[in-house]
Amino acid sequence: MNSRREFFKFAGIAGGAVAASAVSRVAMAALPEPVIQTRPDTMAPLIPNSGRPYNPVVTLNGWTLPWRMNNGVKEFHLVAEPVVREMAPGFKAHLWGYNGQSPGPTIEVVEGDRVRIFVTNKLPEHTSVHWHGQRLPNGMDGVAGLNQPAIPAGKTFVYEFVARRPGTFMYHPHADEMTQMAMGMMGFWVTHPKDRNPLIDEVQRDFCFLLNAYDIDPGSYTPKIMTMLDFNLWSWNSRIFPGIDSLNVRLNDKVRIRIGNLTMTNHPIHLHGHEFLVTGTDGGPTPKSTRWYEVTTDVAVGQMRQIEFLADEEGDWAFHCHKSHHTMNAMGHDVPTLIGVDHRDIAKKINSLIPDYMVMGERGMADMTEMEMPIPDNTAPMMTGQGPFGSVEMGGMFSVVKVRKDQKPGDYKDPGWFKHPEGTVAHEYTAPLAEPARFKSEGGQSMPRVQQPAKATEVKVRKPSSHTGH
């Protein structure tokens, strides 16, 4: 195509049109070749080889979508389609996504770029794409029925607009949204500043990921799309621990992490060992006068948060959602609490009928990790992940920031477990314990009970020496 007007003429679009529109068969020959990626690994950053230069992001367990330049326009091709996503080793889900994965590939552009995105629909129903947080012409906003006709199955539409402001954004459908987002349709968008911005610092590492959630019964493959709140899998980029890669950085790197939330609840994201600043939202960079140091920031539904910190403490630092049930996999919601309950007699009777029966939960849920209970095929254990000192007993939204002095600039490979300097690991204390200091004259009850219980109730906690004869 020799000009933007010629392109639109071949596409069957008026030269000044602003609505997202279908692409004709003639124009299809000029579409960028769709790039498909199915590996769940964290791919290296995509260094720009055309257009304005920028410091690229790294998508956790994901990748960045390549583009082509066409008469000064950055052209991308998204394919909405059913995908198979490995959520953790040994556990795959049948989802919907873009270009072979859920979430779809990250789109990276520069402030001021004119962007053209072709969207081919290979789903069994219509769809659309909403460019969450962008300033753009109303007809490009992607709300099916309001701003554009929905993209029918088998058709290709084109969106075109200028990336008007730098920041952290996302894309997702606005057609049958509950179904399509519950099936994993979403992706990240980063617009880099074209010039030095006083509110946007340069960083050495720039990571991004989306928070998403699923309800997938143990042993099955497809999410329940009608679930409103009781999800059983809480994920980062459709991965659950131990399937979430670590974030590997060099000691004293300035690190930026961009987080978007497309679940049905908020997530307090917590980093160990460092303090960070919230330097941006989907509204743009935050004024420096509003920033203060935190170790946890809450990311509400539909929000983006951009945090930055100086990685000046070596080690393997936990990084996770601080809602405890969001760091577990495939948990049940109606399991009774059995802590302190003596199962010995009932366990013997059940064992006569079911020889492999094991008592669970009388000492806490760590039993499930210790005993390595059999689980259905295609299911992730509830709490798993092996660390250098044993089971990490985590799942869901959990990963590790690995800070190393010998990590080379631009090297994102996993450096392995941290080698702690001698004397810096918590360990068993075997010396005698001194008696604690106590007051000599403690007070009594100001209003003692008139009738005392006949016998005091005592809860006995046992720790069995084996897994038999509970």
Coordinates of C-alpha atoms in Angstrom, one line a residue:
M1 CA 0.0 0.0 0.0
N2 CA 1.4 3.4 -1.0
S3 CA -0.7 5.5 1.5
R4 CA -3.1 5.2 4.4
R5 CA -5.9 6.4 2.1
E6 CA -5.1 3.6 -0.4
F7 CA -5.1 1.1 2.4
F8 CA -8.5 2.1 3.6
K9 CA -9.8 2.1 0.0
F10 CA -8.8 -1.5 -0.5
A11 CA -10.2 -2.4 2.9
G12 CA -13.6 -1.0 2.0
I13 CA -13.2 1.9 4.6
A14 CA -13.7 5.5 3.9
G15 CA -10.5 7.5 4.1
G16 CA -11.5 9.4 7.3
A17 CA -13.5 6.6 9.0
V18 CA -13.0 6.2 12.7
A19 CA -15.1 3.1 13.4
A20 CA -13.5 -0.3 13.8
S21 CA -14.3 -2.0 10.6
A22 CA -14.3 -5.3 8.7
V23 CA -11.4 -6.1 6.4
S24 CA -12.2 -7.1 2.8
R25 CA -10.7 -10.1 1.0
V26 CA -8.5 -7.8 -1.1
A27 CA -7.0 -6.2 2.1
M28 CA -6.5 -9.6 3.7
A29 CA -3.6 -10.2 1.3
A30 CA -1.9 -7.2 2.9
L31 CA -2.4 -8.4 6.5
P32 CA 0.7 -8.9 8.7
E33 CA 1.5 -12.6 9.2
P34 CA 0.1 -13.6 12.6
V35 CA 2.7 -14.7 15.0
I36 CA 1.7 -17.6 17.3
Q37 CA 3.4 -18.7 20.5
T38 CA 2.4 -21.6 22.7
R39 CA 5.4 -22.1 25.0
P40 CA 4.6 -21.0 28.6
D41 CA 8.2 -19.7 29.3
T42 CA 9.1 -16.1 29.9
M43 CA 10.4 -14.9 26.6
A44 CA 13.3 -12.4 26.2
P45 CA 12.4 -8.8 25.7
L46 CA 11.6 -7.8 22.1
I47 CA 14.2 -5.2 21.1
P48 CA 12.6 -2.8 18.6
N49 CA 14.2 -3.0 15.2
S50 CA 12.0 -0.3 13.7
G51 CA 10.2 2.8 14.9
R52 CA 11.3 4.7 17.9
P53 CA 13.7 3.0 20.4
Y54 CA 12.7 2.2 23.9
N55 CA 13.6 -0.1 26.9
P56 CA 11.3 -3.1 26.4
V57 CA 9.3 -5.0 29.0
V58 CA 9.5 -8.6 29.9
T59 CA 6.1 -10.4 30.2
L60 CA 6.1 -12.9 33.0
N61 CA 5.5 -16.4 31.3
G62 CA 4.6 -14.5 28.2
W63 CA 6.0 -12.6 25.2
T64 CA 5.7 -9.4 23.2
L65 CA 3.9 -9.3 19.8
P66 CA 6.1 -8.4 16.8
W67 CA 4.9 -5.7 14.4
R68 CA 5.7 -4.3 11.0
M69 CA 6.1 -0.7 9.8
N70 CA 3.8 0.2 7.0
N71 CA 4.2 3.8 5.8
G72 CA 5.0 5.0 9.3
V73 CA 2.2 2.9 11.0
K74 CA 2.9 0.1 13.4
E75 CA 0.8 -2.9 12.3
F76 CA -0.1 -5.8 14.6
H77 CA -2.2 -8.9 14.0
L78 CA -4.1 -10.4 16.9
V79 CA -5.9 -13.7 16.5
A80 CA -8.7 -14.5 19.0
E81 CA -8.9 -18.3 19.3
P82 CA -9.2 -21.3 21.6
V83 CA -5.9 -22.1 23.2
V84 CA -4.4 -24.7 25.5
R85 CA -2.5 -23.1 28.4
E86 CA -0.2 -25.0 30.7
M87 CA -1.0 -23.4 34.0
A88 CA 1.7 -25.4 35.9
P89 CA 3.7 -28.5 35.0
G90 CA 1.3 -31.4 34.6
F91 CA -1.8 -29.2 34.5
K92 CA -3.3 -27.7 31.3
A93 CA -6.4 -25.7 30.7
H94 CA -8.6 -25.3 27.6
L95 CA -9.0 -21.5 27.4
W96 CA -9.7 -18.7 24.9
G97 CA -6.9 -16.3 24.2
Y98 CA -4.9 -14.6 21.5
N99 CA -2.1 -15.9 19.2
G100 CA -1.8 -19.2 20.9
Q101 CA -1.8 -18.1 24.5
S102 CA -3.8 -16.7 27.4
P103 CA -3.2 -14.0 28.1
G104 CA -2.4 -12.8 24.7
P105 CA 0.9 -11.2 23.7
T106 CA 2.0 -7.9 25.2
I107 CA 1.7 -5.0 22.7
E108 CA 4.5 -2.4 23.1
V109 CA 4.4 1.0 21.4
V110 CA 5.8 4.5 21.9
E111 CA 3.8 7.6 22.7
G112 CA 2.8 9.3 19.5
D113 CA 2.9 6.0 17.4
R114 CA 0.0 5.5 15.0
V115 CA -1.0 1.9 15.6
R116 CA -3.1 -0.4 13.4
I117 CA -4.3 -3.7 14.9
F118 CA -5.9 -6.4 12.8
V119 CA -8.1 -8.7 14.9
T120 CA -9.1 -12.1 13.3
N121 CA -11.8 -13.9 15.1
K122 CA -11.4 -17.7 15.3
L123 CA -13.7 -18.2 18.2
P124 CA -17.1 -20.0 17.9
E125 CA -18.9 -16.7 18.6
H126 CA -18.5 -13.0 17.9
T127 CA -16.1 -10.8 19.8
S128 CA -14.5 -7.3 20.1
V129 CA -11.4 -5.7 21.6
H130 CA -11.6 -2.9 24.2
W131 CA -8.3 -1.0 24.6
H132 CA -8.6 -0.5 28.3
G133 CA -7.4 3.0 29.5
Q134 CA -6.5 4.4 26.1
R135 CA -7.5 7.8 24.7
L136 CA -8.8 7.1 21.2
P137 CA -11.6 7.8 18.8
N138 CA -15.0 6.7 20.2
G139 CA -15.5 4.2 17.3
M140 CA -12.3 2.4 18.2
D141 CA -13.1 1.8 21.9
G142 CA -14.3 -1.7 21.2
V143 CA -17.7 -2.0 23.0
A144 CA -19.7 -4.2 20.7
G145 CA -23.1 -2.8 19.9
L146 CA -22.2 0.7 21.3
N147 CA -19.1 1.7 19.4
Q148 CA -18.9 -0.9 16.6
P149 CA -20.6 -4.1 15.3
A150 CA -19.3 -7.2 16.9
I151 CA -16.6 -9.1 15.0
P152 CA -18.4 -12.2 13.6
A153 CA -16.7 -15.6 13.8
G154 CA -14.3 -16.0 10.9
K155 CA -14.0 -12.3 10.2
T156 CA -11.2 -9.8 10.6
F157 CA -11.7 -6.2 11.8
V158 CA -9.1 -3.4 12.0
Y159 CA -8.6 -0.8 14.7
E160 CA -6.4 2.3 14.2
F161 CA -5.5 5.1 16.6
V162 CA -2.6 7.1 18.0
A163 CA -1.1 6.0 21.3
R164 CA -1.6 9.4 22.9
R165 CA -0.1 9.0 26.3
P166 CA 2.5 6.8 28.0
G167 CA 1.5 4.3 30.6
T168 CA 0.4 0.8 31.5
F169 CA -2.8 -0.5 29.9
M170 CA -4.5 -3.8 28.9
Y171 CA -6.9 -5.1 26.2
H172 CA -9.9 -7.5 26.6
P173 CA -13.2 -8.2 24.9
H174 CA -16.3 -6.1 25.4
A175 CA -18.6 -8.7 23.9
D176 CA -20.0 -11.6 25.9
E177 CA -17.5 -10.3 28.4
M178 CA -18.3 -12.6 31.3
T179 CA -17.8 -15.7 29.2
Q180 CA -14.8 -14.5 27.2
M181 CA -12.8 -13.0 30.1
A182 CA -13.7 -16.1 32.3
M183 CA -12.1 -18.1 29.5
G184 CA -8.9 -16.1 29.6
M185 CA -9.2 -13.4 26.9
M186 CA -7.0 -10.5 27.9
G187 CA -3.6 -9.0 27.2
F188 CA -1.2 -6.3 28.3
W189 CA -0.4 -3.0 26.5
V190 CA 2.6 -0.8 27.3
T191 CA 3.1 2.7 25.8
H192 CA 6.6 4.0 26.4
P193 CA 7.3 7.7 26.6
K194 CA 8.8 9.3 23.4
D195 CA 11.0 11.8 25.3
R196 CA 12.4 12.0 28.8
N197 CA 9.4 12.4 31.2
P198 CA 10.0 13.9 34.6
L199 CA 7.6 11.4 36.2
I200 CA 8.9 8.3 34.5
D201 CA 12.4 7.1 35.6
E202 CA 14.7 4.9 33.6
V203 CA 14.9 1.4 34.9
Q204 CA 17.1 -1.6 34.2
R205 CA 14.3 -4.2 34.5
D206 CA 10.7 -3.8 33.5
F207 CA 8.3 -6.7 34.1
C208 CA 4.5 -7.0 33.5
F209 CA 1.7 -9.5 34.2
L210 CA -2.1 -9.7 34.5
L211 CA -4.0 -11.1 37.5
N212 CA -6.7 -13.5 36.4
A213 CA -8.8 -16.2 38.1
Y214 CA -10.5 -19.5 37.0
D215 CA -12.9 -22.1 38.4
I216 CA -11.7 -25.4 37.0
D217 CA -12.8 -28.6 38.8
P218 CA -10.0 -31.0 39.7
G219 CA -9.4 -33.3 36.8
S220 CA -11.2 -31.2 34.2
Y221 CA -9.9 -28.8 31.6
T222 CA -12.4 -26.0 31.0
P223 CA -13.3 -23.2 33.3
K224 CA -16.8 -22.7 34.7
I225 CA -17.9 -19.5 33.1
M226 CA -20.8 -18.8 35.5
T227 CA -18.7 -18.5 38.6
M228 CA -19.0 -15.1 40.2
L229 CA -16.7 -15.2 43.3
D230 CA -15.7 -18.7 44.4
F231 CA -12.8 -19.2 42.0
N232 CA -10.4 -22.0 42.9
L233 CA -7.3 -20.9 40.8
W234 CA -5.8 -17.5 41.2
S235 CA -3.1 -16.9 38.6
W236 CA -0.6 -14.5 37.1
N237 CA -0.7 -14.5 33.3
S238 CA -2.8 -17.7 33.5
R239 CA 0.0 -19.5 35.5
I240 CA -0.1 -20.8 39.1
F241 CA 2.8 -21.5 41.4
P242 CA 5.0 -23.4 41.0
G243 CA 4.4 -22.7 37.3
I244 CA 5.1 -18.9 37.7
D245 CA 8.6 -18.0 36.7
S246 CA 10.9 -16.0 39.0
L247 CA 11.7 -12.4 38.4
N248 CA 15.5 -12.4 38.0
V249 CA 17.4 -9.1 38.5
R250 CA 20.9 -7.8 39.1
L251 CA 21.8 -6.3 42.5
N252 CA 21.2 -2.6 42.6
D253 CA 19.0 -2.7 39.5
K254 CA 16.1 -0.2 39.4
V255 CA 13.1 -2.5 38.8
R256 CA 9.7 -1.7 37.6
I257 CA 6.8 -4.2 37.8
R258 CA 3.5 -3.5 36.0
I259 CA 0.4 -5.3 37.3
G260 CA -3.1 -5.4 35.9
N261 CA -6.2 -6.9 37.6
L262 CA -8.9 -8.6 35.5
T263 CA -10.3 -10.8 38.3
M264 CA -13.5 -10.3 40.3
T265 CA -11.8 -9.1 43.5
N266 CA -8.9 -7.0 44.8
H267 CA -5.4 -8.2 45.4
P268 CA -2.9 -6.8 47.9
I269 CA 0.4 -7.5 46.2
H270 CA 3.3 -7.9 48.7
L271 CA 7.1 -7.9 48.1
H272 CA 9.5 -9.2 50.7
G273 CA 12.8 -7.6 51.6
H274 CA 12.3 -4.3 49.8
E275 CA 10.2 -1.2 49.8
F276 CA 8.6 0.1 46.6
L277 CA 6.8 3.2 45.3
V278 CA 3.6 3.2 43.3
T279 CA 4.8 5.2 40.3
G280 CA 1.9 4.7 37.9
T281 CA -1.7 3.6 37.4
D282 CA -3.8 3.2 34.3
G283 CA -4.4 6.9 34.5
G284 CA -0.7 7.5 33.9
P285 CA 2.4 8.2 36.1
T286 CA 1.6 9.3 39.6
P287 CA 2.8 12.8 40.8
K288 CA 5.9 12.4 42.9
S289 CA 4.3 14.3 45.7
T290 CA 1.7 11.5 46.1
R291 CA 4.3 8.6 46.4
W292 CA 5.3 6.9 49.6
Y293 CA 7.1 3.7 50.3
E294 CA 5.1 0.5 50.7
V295 CA 5.7 -3.2 50.9
T296 CA 2.1 -4.0 49.8
T297 CA -0.2 -2.3 47.4
D298 CA -3.8 -3.1 46.7
V299 CA -4.8 -3.6 43.0
A300 CA -8.5 -3.3 42.6
V301 CA -10.7 -4.8 39.9
G302 CA -10.0 -3.3 36.5
Q303 CA -7.0 -1.4 37.8
M304 CA -3.3 -1.2 36.8
R305 CA -0.5 -0.6 39.2
Q306 CA 3.1 0.2 38.4
I307 CA 5.6 -0.3 41.3
E308 CA 9.3 0.5 41.3
F309 CA 12.1 -0.4 43.8
L310 CA 15.9 -0.6 44.1
A311 CA 16.9 -4.2 44.3
D312 CA 19.6 -3.6 46.8
E313 CA 19.2 -6.8 49.0
E314 CA 20.5 -10.1 47.6
G315 CA 18.4 -13.2 48.1
D316 CA 15.3 -15.0 47.0
W317 CA 12.4 -12.8 48.0
A318 CA 8.8 -13.9 48.0
F319 CA 6.4 -11.9 45.9
H320 CA 2.7 -12.7 46.2
C321 CA -0.9 -11.7 46.8
H322 CA -1.4 -11.4 50.5
K323 CA -4.9 -13.0 50.5
S324 CA -3.9 -16.4 51.9
H325 CA -6.5 -18.3 49.8
H326 CA -5.0 -16.7 46.7
T327 CA -1.7 -18.5 47.3
M328 CA -3.3 -22.0 47.1
N329 CA -4.4 -24.2 44.1
A330 CA -7.7 -25.9 43.5
M331 CA -9.0 -25.5 47.1
G332 CA -12.4 -26.6 48.3
H333 CA -14.7 -24.1 49.9
D334 CA -16.7 -26.4 52.1
V335 CA -14.0 -28.3 53.9
P336 CA -14.7 -28.6 57.7
T337 CA -12.0 -27.5 60.2
L338 CA -10.6 -30.6 61.9
I339 CA -7.7 -29.1 63.8
G340 CA -7.4 -30.9 67.2
V341 CA -9.9 -33.6 66.4
D342 CA -8.8 -37.0 67.5
H343 CA -9.3 -39.4 64.6
R344 CA -7.7 -42.5 66.0
D345 CA -10.7 -44.7 66.6
I346 CA -12.6 -43.7 63.5
A347 CA -9.5 -43.9 61.3
K348 CA -9.0 -47.6 62.4
K349 CA -12.6 -48.4 61.5
I350 CA -12.3 -46.7 58.1
N351 CA -9.0 -48.4 57.4
S352 CA -10.6 -51.8 57.7
L353 CA -12.8 -50.7 54.7
I354 CA -10.4 -48.4 52.9
P355 CA -6.8 -49.5 53.6
D356 CA -5.3 -46.3 52.1
Y357 CA -7.4 -43.9 54.1
M358 CA -5.4 -41.0 55.6
V359 CA -6.6 -38.5 58.1
M360 CA -6.2 -34.9 56.9
G361 CA -6.4 -31.6 58.6
E362 CA -6.1 -32.4 62.3
R363 CA -2.8 -30.7 62.5
G364 CA -3.3 -28.1 59.8
M365 CA -3.3 -28.3 56.0
A366 CA 0.4 -28.9 55.6
D367 CA -0.5 -32.6 55.8
M368 CA -1.5 -32.4 52.2
T369 CA 2.0 -31.4 51.1
E370 CA 3.8 -33.8 53.4
M371 CA 1.8 -36.8 52.4
E372 CA 1.8 -36.1 48.7
M373 CA -1.8 -37.3 48.4
P374 CA -2.9 -38.7 45.0
I375 CA -4.9 -36.2 43.0
P376 CA -6.9 -36.5 39.8
D377 CA -5.1 -36.2 36.4
N378 CA -4.6 -32.7 35.1
T379 CA -4.7 -31.1 38.5
A380 CA -2.2 -29.0 40.4
P381 CA -1.6 -29.9 44.1
M382 CA -3.1 -27.3 46.5
M383 CA 0.2 -26.3 48.0
T384 CA 3.4 -27.2 46.3
G385 CA 6.7 -26.1 45.1
Q386 CA 10.1 -27.4 46.3
G387 CA 12.5 -24.9 47.7
P388 CA 16.1 -25.3 48.9
F389 CA 14.9 -26.1 52.4
G390 CA 11.9 -28.2 51.6
S391 CA 8.3 -27.6 50.5
V392 CA 7.4 -23.9 50.0
E393 CA 3.7 -24.8 50.7
M394 CA 2.3 -22.2 48.3
G395 CA 0.3 -22.1 45.1
G396 CA -1.7 -19.6 43.0
M397 CA -0.4 -16.0 43.0
F398 CA 3.1 -16.6 44.3
S399 CA 6.6 -16.1 42.8
V400 CA 10.1 -15.1 43.8
V401 CA 12.2 -12.0 43.0
K402 CA 15.8 -13.3 42.7
V403 CA 18.4 -10.6 43.3
R404 CA 22.0 -11.5 42.5
K405 CA 25.2 -9.4 42.3
D406 CA 26.6 -11.6 39.5
Q407 CA 23.5 -11.5 37.3
K408 CA 24.6 -9.8 34.1
P409 CA 22.9 -6.7 32.7
G410 CA 20.0 -7.8 30.5
D411 CA 20.3 -11.4 31.6
Y412 CA 16.9 -12.8 32.7
K413 CA 18.0 -16.5 33.2
D414 CA 17.2 -18.1 36.5
P415 CA 20.3 -18.1 38.6
G416 CA 19.2 -21.0 40.9
W417 CA 18.8 -20.8 44.6
F418 CA 20.5 -18.2 46.7
K419 CA 23.7 -19.2 48.5
H420 CA 23.3 -17.7 52.0
P421 CA 26.4 -16.4 53.7
E422 CA 27.4 -18.5 56.7
G423 CA 25.4 -17.7 59.9
T424 CA 22.5 -15.9 58.0
V425 CA 19.9 -18.7 58.0
A426 CA 17.4 -19.3 60.8
H427 CA 18.2 -22.6 62.5
E428 CA 17.3 -24.8 65.5
Y429 CA 18.4 -23.5 68.9
T430 CA 19.5 -26.3 71.2
A431 CA 20.9 -24.4 74.2
P432 CA 19.0 -24.2 77.5
L433 CA 16.2 -21.6 77.6
A434 CA 16.2 -19.1 80.4
E435 CA 13.0 -18.8 82.5
P436 CA 11.0 -15.8 81.4
A437 CA 10.7 -12.9 83.9
R438 CA 7.3 -12.8 85.5
F439 CA 5.4 -10.5 87.8
K440 CA 5.3 -11.6 91.4
S441 CA 1.8 -10.7 92.2
E442 CA -0.6 -11.2 89.3
G443 CA -4.1 -10.0 89.7
G444 CA -7.2 -12.3 89.9
Q445 CA -10.5 -12.2 88.2
S446 CA -12.5 -9.2 89.1
M447 CA -15.8 -11.1 88.6
P448 CA -15.2 -14.9 89.0
R449 CA -17.8 -17.3 87.8
V450 CA -20.3 -18.5 90.5
Q451 CA -20.5 -22.0 89.0
Q452 CA -17.2 -23.5 87.9
P453 CA -17.2 -26.3 85.2
A454 CA -17.0 -29.8 86.7
K455 CA -14.0 -30.8 84.5
A456 CA -11.7 -28.6 82.5
T457 CA -11.7 -29.2 78.8
E458 CA -8.3 -29.8 77.2
V459 CA -7.5 -30.0 73.5
K460 CA -4.8 -32.5 72.8
V461 CA -2.6 -32.1 69.7
R462 CA -0.9 -35.2 68.4
K463 CA 1.9 -35.5 65.8
P464 CA 1.9 -39.1 64.5
S465 CA 5.2 -40.7 63.8
S466 CA 4.0 -42.4 60.6
H467 CA 1.0 -42.2 58.2
T468 CA -0.6 -45.5 59.4
G469 CA -2.8 -46.2 62.4
H470 CA -4.0 -42.6 62.9

